[in-house]
Amino acid sequence: MKTIAPLSDFGFKVANTSDEAFDVFNYLNTNRFEKDTNPNGVVNIGVAINKLLQKTVVDKLNAAKEFDFESLEYGSPRGSDAFRNEIASLVNRHFNVHTPITDDDIVVTNGCTAAINVISWIICNPGDAVLVSAPLYGAFLSDVTHRTGATLEHVQVPVSELQSTSQIALFEQKFAELSSKGIVPKMLIICNPHNPTGKIYPRKVLESFYQFAESHNMYVLVDEIYALSVYRAPHLNDTPEPAFVCSDSTSSESTSDLEQLVEFESALSWPNLSDFINPQRVVVVHGMSKDFCMNGLRVGWIISPWNKDIKEAAFRTSNFQYISSHTDSVLTNFLSDHEFIDNFISQVCNRLKESYIKISDYFKKNGIGYYPAQAGHFIWADFSPLLLKYTNKKLIAASKSENGNVNGTSNGTENQNNVTLLTSTSQLSVDDCKSMWRDAVYKAGVCYTAGANFLADRPGWVRVIFAIPWDELELGLDRLIKFSSPDQ
Ligand SMILES: Cc1ncc(COP(=O)(O)O)c(C=O)c1O
């Protein structure tokens, strides 16, 4: 038999590169925690989903539409006119748009994942770079690079600088570094509201990002998937909180600064966008997964009011990532009840706020540091003291099983078992971070997001999803604390 031709370079690479986060994501679906039927299953506080209003959504969807003959036919790959009209109406009502958008500005995709992938594909040539700040939403790593041949280049921004224009210097530095290697940064991603920190970019920072992109001939993808999940803001009469620093964190950075509590301003709302950037460089994504609690339906959209070519290219490739005809008509129906939708959006925000208060109280009670958040389903927390305890617990367990022979670390101290233990969170490694995360999923039955998978600046950061019923969330957090504590 002849040897068979290899897969494409991409096919070979993707088939032979491990992706632990992807594997865990798949495992979660096989062993999901269910209070009555699978109480030992994995409590998922790692995947951004809003479960707080699922019943309302399911009831509304069930009432929306039954299958009919039309459901069995090919629909419109860019989304039906009726659906795109309802999306335009939603955006015009809730994004404070400067110029109303129309159905013609929208291309529907099967999720924002696909929207980000197709935009990267349309804008970048193989070898071009996409810039984004880190910590980042981990799936950008594949969304931007798979199929496109582009690379994702992250700029490490301390969370304390995320709302400051000082970060632009870091972007300039990265740009210069890439350019000197002949790499062209072609696109910038702005994730606003920000995943994983739940923070909102102040206008000044957005202006600077736009100016940066304009000056370097870059496109800007603005990911606004959490636009309607803003639960703390000045207009809601909230007041800024200081970051909560855990008492036993030995990290040298200061996290006690007062947050900047700002209003969310969609790219679509700026009357003077063109003072900072040619709007043709800017494209926005949004969808149903987060603000409407329906990750599983796989529906997102690209909004390109300013650039006809982006819109046209997304339209011409839309048959690779379009939603089913049935989903299209069910969601047209869902969005067409404006009174329900407008009320639903405020309910989402109220429920998120209640949950945020509960988790921040839990963190304070248990000495877990966190950055205050304003939007989204998650909170960025400092688990480094727990990681330190867990890593030492593992070192002790390993030494016991090896009769006291354990490879210690150079900076640690010896305890009575002759094990060299870590004494400071600054000694923790990315491997320690991933090891605890893996063990939490497979041994302790709780899945959170390890900061290492989101390119955090040091081990110990985690993203915890709080948009789930409190009993489940509390169980997940309790499992985590118990499993990392030395005496368990
Ligand atoms: C910032 C961000 N963008 C895009 C996505 C992808 O969403 P979708 O379910 O629409 O593919 C997510 C999902 O977690 C996200 O957090």
Coordinates of C-alpha atoms and ligand atoms in Angstrom, one line a residue:
M1 CA 0.0 0.0 0.0
K2 CA 1.2 3.5 -0.8
T3 CA 1.9 5.8 2.1
I4 CA -0.9 8.3 2.4
A5 CA -0.4 12.0 1.9
P6 CA -0.1 13.9 5.2
L7 CA -2.8 16.2 6.3
S8 CA -2.4 19.9 5.6
D9 CA 0.1 21.6 7.9
F10 CA -2.8 23.0 9.9
G11 CA -4.6 19.6 10.1
F12 CA -1.5 17.9 11.2
K13 CA -0.7 20.5 13.8
V14 CA -4.1 20.6 15.3
A15 CA -4.4 16.8 15.4
N16 CA -1.1 16.6 17.2
T17 CA -1.2 19.5 19.6
S18 CA -2.7 18.9 23.0
D19 CA -5.3 21.4 24.2
E20 CA -6.1 20.6 27.8
A21 CA -8.8 23.3 28.2
F22 CA -10.6 21.8 25.2
D23 CA -10.3 18.3 26.7
V24 CA -11.7 19.4 30.0
F25 CA -14.5 21.3 28.2
N26 CA -15.5 18.0 26.6
Y27 CA -15.1 16.0 29.8
L28 CA -17.5 18.3 31.6
N29 CA -20.3 17.3 29.3
T30 CA -19.8 13.7 30.2
N31 CA -19.9 14.1 34.0
R32 CA -22.0 17.2 34.7
F33 CA -23.1 17.9 38.3
E34 CA -26.9 17.3 38.7
K35 CA -28.2 17.7 42.2
D36 CA -30.6 14.7 42.0
T37 CA -29.1 12.5 39.3
N38 CA -25.3 13.1 39.5
P39 CA -24.5 14.7 42.8
N40 CA -20.8 13.7 42.5
G41 CA -20.5 15.1 39.0
V42 CA -18.3 18.1 38.3
V43 CA -19.6 21.5 39.4
N44 CA -18.9 23.8 36.6
I45 CA -17.8 27.3 37.8
G46 CA -15.4 27.6 34.8
V47 CA -17.4 27.9 31.7
A48 CA -19.1 31.3 31.3
I49 CA -22.8 30.6 31.3
N50 CA -25.7 32.4 32.9
K51 CA -28.0 29.8 34.5
L52 CA -29.9 32.3 36.6
L53 CA -32.8 32.7 34.3
Q54 CA -32.8 29.5 32.4
K55 CA -36.4 28.6 33.2
T56 CA -37.7 31.9 31.9
V57 CA -35.8 31.4 28.7
V58 CA -36.8 27.8 28.2
D59 CA -40.5 28.6 28.8
K60 CA -40.4 31.4 26.3
L61 CA -38.5 29.4 23.7
N62 CA -40.9 26.5 24.1
A63 CA -43.8 28.8 23.5
A64 CA -42.1 30.4 20.5
K65 CA -42.5 28.0 17.6
E66 CA -43.0 24.3 16.8
F67 CA -41.1 22.6 14.0
D68 CA -42.7 23.2 10.6
F69 CA -41.7 22.4 6.9
E70 CA -39.7 25.6 6.8
S71 CA -37.5 24.3 9.6
L72 CA -36.4 21.5 7.3
E73 CA -35.2 23.8 4.5
Y74 CA -32.0 25.7 4.1
G75 CA -32.4 29.1 5.6
S76 CA -30.5 32.2 4.8
P77 CA -26.8 31.8 5.6
R78 CA -26.4 35.3 6.9
G79 CA -29.6 35.1 9.0
S80 CA -33.2 35.7 7.7
D81 CA -34.2 39.3 7.1
A82 CA -36.7 39.0 9.9
F83 CA -34.1 37.8 12.4
R84 CA -31.6 40.4 11.4
N85 CA -34.3 43.0 11.7
E86 CA -35.0 41.9 15.3
I87 CA -31.3 42.0 16.1
A88 CA -31.0 45.5 14.7
S89 CA -34.0 46.5 16.8
L90 CA -32.4 45.0 19.9
V91 CA -29.1 46.7 19.3
N92 CA -30.8 50.0 18.5
R93 CA -32.9 49.9 21.7
H94 CA -30.1 48.8 24.1
F95 CA -26.7 49.9 22.8
N96 CA -27.4 53.6 22.8
V97 CA -26.4 53.6 19.1
H98 CA -25.3 56.9 17.5
T99 CA -26.7 56.0 14.1
P100 CA -29.4 53.2 14.0
I101 CA -28.1 50.0 12.5
T102 CA -30.1 48.1 10.0
D103 CA -30.5 44.4 9.1
D104 CA -28.1 45.1 6.3
D105 CA -25.2 45.8 8.8
I106 CA -25.5 42.3 10.3
V107 CA -24.3 38.8 9.5
V108 CA -25.5 36.1 11.8
T109 CA -23.0 33.3 12.7
N110 CA -23.3 30.1 14.8
G111 CA -21.8 31.8 17.9
C112 CA -19.3 34.6 18.5
T113 CA -16.6 32.0 18.4
A114 CA -17.4 31.6 14.7
A115 CA -17.8 35.4 14.3
I116 CA -14.3 36.0 15.7
N117 CA -12.8 33.3 13.6
V118 CA -14.4 34.5 10.4
I119 CA -13.4 38.1 11.0
S120 CA -9.8 37.1 11.7
W121 CA -9.8 35.0 8.5
I122 CA -11.2 37.9 6.4
I123 CA -8.9 40.5 7.8
C124 CA -5.6 38.6 8.4
N125 CA -3.2 36.9 6.0
P126 CA -1.3 33.9 7.2
G127 CA 1.5 35.1 9.4
D128 CA -0.2 38.4 10.4
A129 CA -0.6 39.1 14.1
V130 CA -3.6 39.9 16.2
L131 CA -2.9 41.9 19.4
V132 CA -4.9 41.5 22.6
S133 CA -4.3 42.2 26.2
A134 CA -3.8 39.4 28.7
P135 CA -5.2 38.1 30.9
L136 CA -7.5 37.1 28.1
Y137 CA -10.5 35.0 27.2
G138 CA -8.6 31.8 26.5
A139 CA -10.5 30.7 23.4
F140 CA -9.2 33.8 21.5
L141 CA -6.0 31.7 21.2
S142 CA -7.8 29.3 18.8
D143 CA -10.6 31.5 17.5
V144 CA -8.1 33.9 16.0
T145 CA -5.5 31.4 14.7
H146 CA -7.4 28.3 13.6
R147 CA -8.0 28.3 9.8
T148 CA -6.6 31.8 9.5
G149 CA -2.8 31.2 9.8
A150 CA -2.7 34.4 11.9
T151 CA -1.0 34.4 15.3
L152 CA -2.3 35.8 18.5
E153 CA 0.2 38.1 20.3
H154 CA -0.8 39.0 23.8
V155 CA 0.3 42.1 25.7
Q156 CA 0.6 41.4 29.4
V157 CA -1.3 44.1 31.2
P158 CA -1.4 44.2 35.0
V159 CA -5.1 44.2 36.0
S160 CA -4.4 47.3 38.0
E161 CA -3.6 49.0 34.7
L162 CA -6.5 47.6 32.7
Q163 CA -8.5 50.8 33.1
S164 CA -5.6 53.1 32.5
T165 CA -4.2 54.6 29.3
S166 CA -0.7 53.6 30.5
Q167 CA -1.2 50.2 29.0
I168 CA -0.9 51.8 25.5
A169 CA 2.8 52.0 26.0
L170 CA 2.9 48.2 26.5
F171 CA 1.0 47.8 23.2
E172 CA 3.4 50.2 21.4
Q173 CA 6.3 48.1 22.8
K174 CA 4.8 44.9 21.5
F175 CA 4.1 46.5 18.2
A176 CA 7.7 47.6 17.8
E177 CA 9.0 44.2 18.9
L178 CA 6.8 42.4 16.3
S179 CA 7.6 44.8 13.5
S180 CA 11.3 44.4 14.1
K181 CA 10.8 40.7 13.4
G182 CA 8.9 41.5 10.2
I183 CA 5.5 40.5 11.7
V184 CA 2.6 42.7 10.8
P185 CA 0.1 43.3 13.6
K186 CA -3.1 43.6 11.5
M187 CA -5.9 43.6 14.1
L188 CA -6.5 44.6 17.7
I189 CA -9.1 42.8 19.8
I190 CA -10.9 44.9 22.5
C191 CA -13.0 42.8 24.7
N192 CA -15.4 45.2 26.4
P193 CA -16.8 44.4 28.9
H194 CA -13.7 42.5 29.6
N195 CA -13.4 38.8 30.0
P196 CA -12.0 37.5 32.4
T197 CA -11.9 40.5 34.8
G198 CA -15.5 41.7 34.3
K199 CA -14.2 45.3 34.1
I200 CA -15.4 48.0 31.6
Y201 CA -13.0 50.1 29.7
P202 CA -13.2 53.8 30.4
R203 CA -13.7 56.1 27.4
K204 CA -10.2 57.5 27.6
V205 CA -8.7 54.0 27.3
L206 CA -10.9 53.2 24.3
E207 CA -10.0 56.4 22.6
S208 CA -6.3 55.5 23.1
F209 CA -6.8 52.0 21.7
Y210 CA -8.6 53.5 18.6
Q211 CA -5.8 56.0 18.1
F212 CA -3.2 53.3 18.5
A213 CA -4.9 51.1 15.9
E214 CA -5.3 54.1 13.5
S215 CA -1.7 55.1 13.8
H216 CA -0.5 51.5 13.0
N217 CA -3.0 50.8 10.2
M218 CA -4.8 48.1 12.2
Y219 CA -8.4 46.8 12.3
V220 CA -10.2 46.6 15.6
L221 CA -12.5 43.8 16.6
V222 CA -14.7 44.9 19.5
D223 CA -16.1 41.9 21.3
E224 CA -19.2 43.2 23.1
I225 CA -20.7 39.8 24.0
Y226 CA -21.4 40.9 27.6
A227 CA -22.8 44.3 26.6
L228 CA -26.2 43.7 28.3
S229 CA -24.8 41.9 31.3
V230 CA -23.7 45.1 33.1
Y231 CA -24.9 44.8 36.7
R232 CA -22.8 47.4 38.5
A233 CA -22.5 50.9 37.1
P234 CA -22.9 54.6 38.1
H235 CA -26.4 54.8 36.6
L236 CA -27.4 51.9 38.9
N237 CA -26.2 54.0 41.8
D238 CA -23.2 51.7 42.6
T239 CA -20.1 53.1 44.2
P240 CA -16.6 52.0 43.5
E241 CA -15.0 49.3 45.6
P242 CA -11.4 48.7 46.4
A243 CA -9.9 45.4 45.2
F244 CA -10.1 42.9 48.1
V245 CA -6.6 41.8 49.0
C246 CA -6.4 38.4 50.7
S247 CA -4.5 38.6 54.0
D248 CA -2.0 35.8 53.3
S249 CA -1.1 36.7 49.7
T250 CA 2.6 37.4 49.6
S251 CA 2.3 38.9 46.1
S252 CA 4.2 42.2 46.0
E253 CA 1.7 43.9 43.7
S254 CA -0.8 46.3 45.1
T255 CA -4.4 45.3 44.4
S256 CA -6.1 47.6 46.9
D257 CA -6.7 50.4 44.4
L258 CA -10.2 51.7 44.1
E259 CA -11.9 50.5 40.9
Q260 CA -13.0 52.8 38.2
L261 CA -16.7 52.2 38.0
V262 CA -17.6 53.4 34.5
E263 CA -20.5 53.2 32.1
F264 CA -20.3 50.7 29.2
E265 CA -20.1 52.5 25.9
S266 CA -20.6 50.4 22.8
A267 CA -18.4 51.2 19.8
L268 CA -21.8 51.8 18.1
S269 CA -22.7 54.6 20.4
W270 CA -19.8 57.0 19.7
P271 CA -20.9 60.2 17.9
N272 CA -17.2 61.1 17.3
L273 CA -15.6 57.7 16.6
S274 CA -14.0 59.2 13.5
D275 CA -12.1 61.7 15.6
F276 CA -10.0 58.7 16.8
I277 CA -10.1 56.1 14.0
N278 CA -11.5 55.6 10.6
P279 CA -14.6 53.7 11.5
Q280 CA -14.1 51.4 8.6
R281 CA -11.4 49.7 10.7
V282 CA -13.9 48.8 13.4
V283 CA -16.2 45.7 13.6
V284 CA -18.4 44.6 16.5
V285 CA -19.5 41.2 17.6
H286 CA -22.4 40.3 19.9
G287 CA -24.7 37.3 20.3
M288 CA -27.3 35.3 22.3
S289 CA -24.9 33.1 24.4
K290 CA -24.3 35.4 27.3
D291 CA -26.8 38.2 27.6
F292 CA -29.7 35.8 26.8
C293 CA -28.4 32.7 28.7
M294 CA -28.3 30.4 25.7
N295 CA -24.7 29.3 25.0
G296 CA -26.1 26.0 23.6
L297 CA -28.1 27.5 20.8
R298 CA -24.9 28.8 19.1
V299 CA -26.0 32.2 17.8
G300 CA -23.9 35.3 17.4
W301 CA -23.5 38.1 14.9
I302 CA -21.1 40.5 13.3
I303 CA -22.1 44.1 13.1
S304 CA -20.3 46.0 10.4
P305 CA -22.1 49.3 9.7
W306 CA -18.9 51.0 8.5
N307 CA -17.1 48.5 6.3
K308 CA -18.9 47.0 3.4
D309 CA -16.1 44.7 2.5
I310 CA -16.0 43.0 5.9
K311 CA -19.8 42.6 5.8
E312 CA -19.7 41.3 2.2
A313 CA -16.8 38.8 2.9
A314 CA -18.6 37.6 6.1
F315 CA -21.8 37.2 4.0
R316 CA -20.0 35.3 1.2
T317 CA -18.5 32.8 3.7
S318 CA -21.6 32.6 5.9
N319 CA -22.6 29.1 4.6
F320 CA -19.7 27.7 6.7
Q321 CA -21.1 28.9 10.0
Y322 CA -24.8 29.5 9.8
I323 CA -27.5 28.7 12.2
S324 CA -30.4 26.3 11.6
S325 CA -33.6 27.6 10.0
H326 CA -35.5 26.5 13.1
T327 CA -33.2 28.4 15.5
D328 CA -33.5 31.4 13.2
S329 CA -37.3 31.5 13.4
V330 CA -37.5 30.6 17.1
L331 CA -35.2 33.4 18.0
T332 CA -36.9 35.9 15.7
N333 CA -40.0 35.1 17.6
F334 CA -38.2 35.3 21.0
L335 CA -36.7 38.7 20.2
S336 CA -39.9 40.1 18.7
D337 CA -41.6 40.4 22.1
H338 CA -39.9 43.7 22.9
E339 CA -41.6 44.1 26.2
F340 CA -40.4 40.7 27.4
I341 CA -36.9 41.3 26.1
D342 CA -36.5 44.7 27.7
N343 CA -37.8 43.4 31.0
F344 CA -35.6 40.2 30.7
I345 CA -32.4 42.3 30.3
S346 CA -33.1 44.2 33.5
Q347 CA -33.9 40.9 35.3
V348 CA -30.5 39.5 34.1
C349 CA -28.7 42.4 35.5
N350 CA -30.5 42.2 38.8
R351 CA -29.8 38.5 39.2
L352 CA -26.2 38.9 38.3
K353 CA -25.8 41.6 40.9
E354 CA -27.3 39.4 43.6
S355 CA -24.9 36.7 42.7
Y356 CA -22.0 39.0 42.5
I357 CA -22.7 40.2 46.1
K358 CA -23.0 36.6 47.3
I359 CA -19.7 35.6 45.8
S360 CA -17.8 38.7 46.9
D361 CA -19.1 38.1 50.5
Y362 CA -18.0 34.5 50.3
F363 CA -14.5 35.6 49.1
K364 CA -14.2 38.1 51.9
K365 CA -15.3 35.6 54.5
N366 CA -12.8 33.1 53.3
G367 CA -9.9 35.5 52.7
I368 CA -9.9 35.1 48.9
G369 CA -8.7 38.2 47.1
Y370 CA -10.6 39.5 44.0
Y371 CA -10.9 42.4 41.7
P372 CA -14.3 44.1 41.7
A373 CA -16.2 43.4 38.5
Q374 CA -19.0 45.3 36.8
A375 CA -20.2 43.0 34.0
G376 CA -20.2 39.4 32.7
H377 CA -20.6 36.2 34.6
F378 CA -17.3 36.0 36.3
I379 CA -14.9 37.4 38.9
W380 CA -11.1 37.4 38.7
A381 CA -9.8 36.0 42.0
D382 CA -6.5 35.5 43.7
F383 CA -6.3 31.8 44.7
S384 CA -2.5 31.9 45.1
P385 CA -2.7 31.2 48.9
L386 CA -4.9 28.1 48.1
L387 CA -2.5 27.1 45.4
L388 CA 0.4 27.4 47.7
K389 CA -1.3 25.1 50.3
Y390 CA -2.3 22.6 47.6
T391 CA 1.2 22.5 46.1
N392 CA 2.7 21.9 49.5
K393 CA 0.1 19.2 50.2
K394 CA 1.1 17.5 47.0
L395 CA 4.8 17.7 47.8
I396 CA 4.2 16.1 51.2
A397 CA 2.0 13.4 49.6
A398 CA 4.7 12.7 47.0
S399 CA 7.4 12.6 49.7
K400 CA 5.4 10.1 51.7
S401 CA 4.9 7.8 48.8
E402 CA 8.6 8.1 47.9
N403 CA 9.8 7.7 51.5
G404 CA 10.9 11.2 51.9
N405 CA 12.7 11.5 48.6
V406 CA 11.2 14.5 46.9
N407 CA 12.7 17.0 44.6
G408 CA 12.3 20.2 46.5
T409 CA 12.6 23.7 45.3
S410 CA 15.6 25.9 46.0
N411 CA 13.7 28.7 47.9
G412 CA 11.6 26.6 50.1
T413 CA 12.0 25.4 53.7
E414 CA 12.3 21.9 55.1
N415 CA 9.5 20.6 57.3
Q416 CA 9.7 17.6 59.7
N417 CA 9.0 15.1 56.8
N418 CA 12.2 16.4 55.2
V419 CA 10.2 17.9 52.3
T420 CA 11.2 21.2 50.9
L421 CA 8.0 23.2 51.0
L422 CA 7.2 26.4 49.2
T423 CA 7.1 29.4 51.6
S424 CA 5.8 32.1 49.2
T425 CA 3.3 32.4 46.4
S426 CA 6.1 33.9 44.4
Q427 CA 7.6 30.5 44.1
L428 CA 4.6 29.0 42.4
S429 CA 4.9 28.0 38.8
V430 CA 2.5 27.7 35.9
D431 CA 2.8 23.9 36.2
D432 CA 1.6 24.1 39.8
C433 CA -1.4 26.2 38.6
K434 CA -2.3 23.7 35.9
S435 CA -1.8 20.8 38.2
M436 CA -4.2 22.0 40.8
W437 CA -6.8 22.9 38.1
R438 CA -6.5 19.4 36.6
D439 CA -6.8 17.7 40.0
A440 CA -9.8 19.9 40.9
V441 CA -11.6 18.8 37.8
Y442 CA -10.8 15.1 37.8
K443 CA -10.5 14.5 41.6
A444 CA -12.4 17.1 43.5
G445 CA -15.3 17.5 41.1
V446 CA -15.1 21.2 40.5
C447 CA -14.0 23.1 37.4
Y448 CA -12.9 26.7 37.5
T449 CA -10.7 28.5 34.9
A450 CA -7.0 28.4 35.7
G451 CA -5.4 31.8 35.1
A452 CA -2.6 30.0 33.3
N453 CA -5.1 29.1 30.5
F454 CA -6.0 32.7 30.3
L455 CA -2.4 33.9 30.2
A456 CA -2.5 35.5 33.7
D457 CA 0.7 37.3 34.7
R458 CA 1.3 35.0 37.7
P459 CA 0.2 31.6 39.0
G460 CA -2.8 31.6 41.3
W461 CA -5.3 33.8 39.4
V462 CA -8.5 32.1 38.6
R463 CA -11.8 33.1 36.9
V464 CA -14.9 31.9 38.8
I465 CA -18.3 32.0 37.2
F466 CA -21.0 33.2 39.6
A467 CA -24.0 33.3 37.3
I468 CA -25.3 30.0 38.6
P469 CA -27.7 29.1 41.4
W470 CA -26.1 29.8 44.8
D471 CA -26.3 26.3 46.2
E472 CA -24.4 24.9 43.2
L473 CA -21.9 27.7 43.3
E474 CA -21.3 27.4 47.0
L475 CA -20.9 23.7 46.7
G476 CA -18.2 24.2 44.0
L477 CA -16.3 26.8 46.1
D478 CA -16.6 24.6 49.2
R479 CA -15.2 21.7 47.3
L480 CA -12.3 23.8 46.1
I481 CA -11.4 25.1 49.5
K482 CA -11.7 21.7 51.1
F483 CA -9.6 20.0 48.5
S484 CA -6.8 22.5 48.7
S485 CA -6.6 22.6 52.5
P486 CA -3.7 20.6 54.1
D487 CA -5.8 18.5 56.5
Q488 CA -8.1 17.0 53.9
Ligands
LIG1 C1 -15.4 37.3 25.3 C2 -16.0 36.2 24.6 N1 -16.1 36.2 23.3 C3 -16.7 35.2 22.6 C4 -17.2 34.1 23.3 C5 -17.9 33.0 22.5 O1 -19.2 33.0 22.6 P1 -20.2 32.1 21.7 O2 -20.9 31.1 22.7 O3 -21.2 33.0 21.1 O4 -19.4 31.4 20.7 C6 -17.2 34.0 24.7 C7 -17.7 32.9 25.4 O5 -17.3 32.6 26.5 C8 -16.6 35.1 25.4 O6 -16.5 35.1 26.7

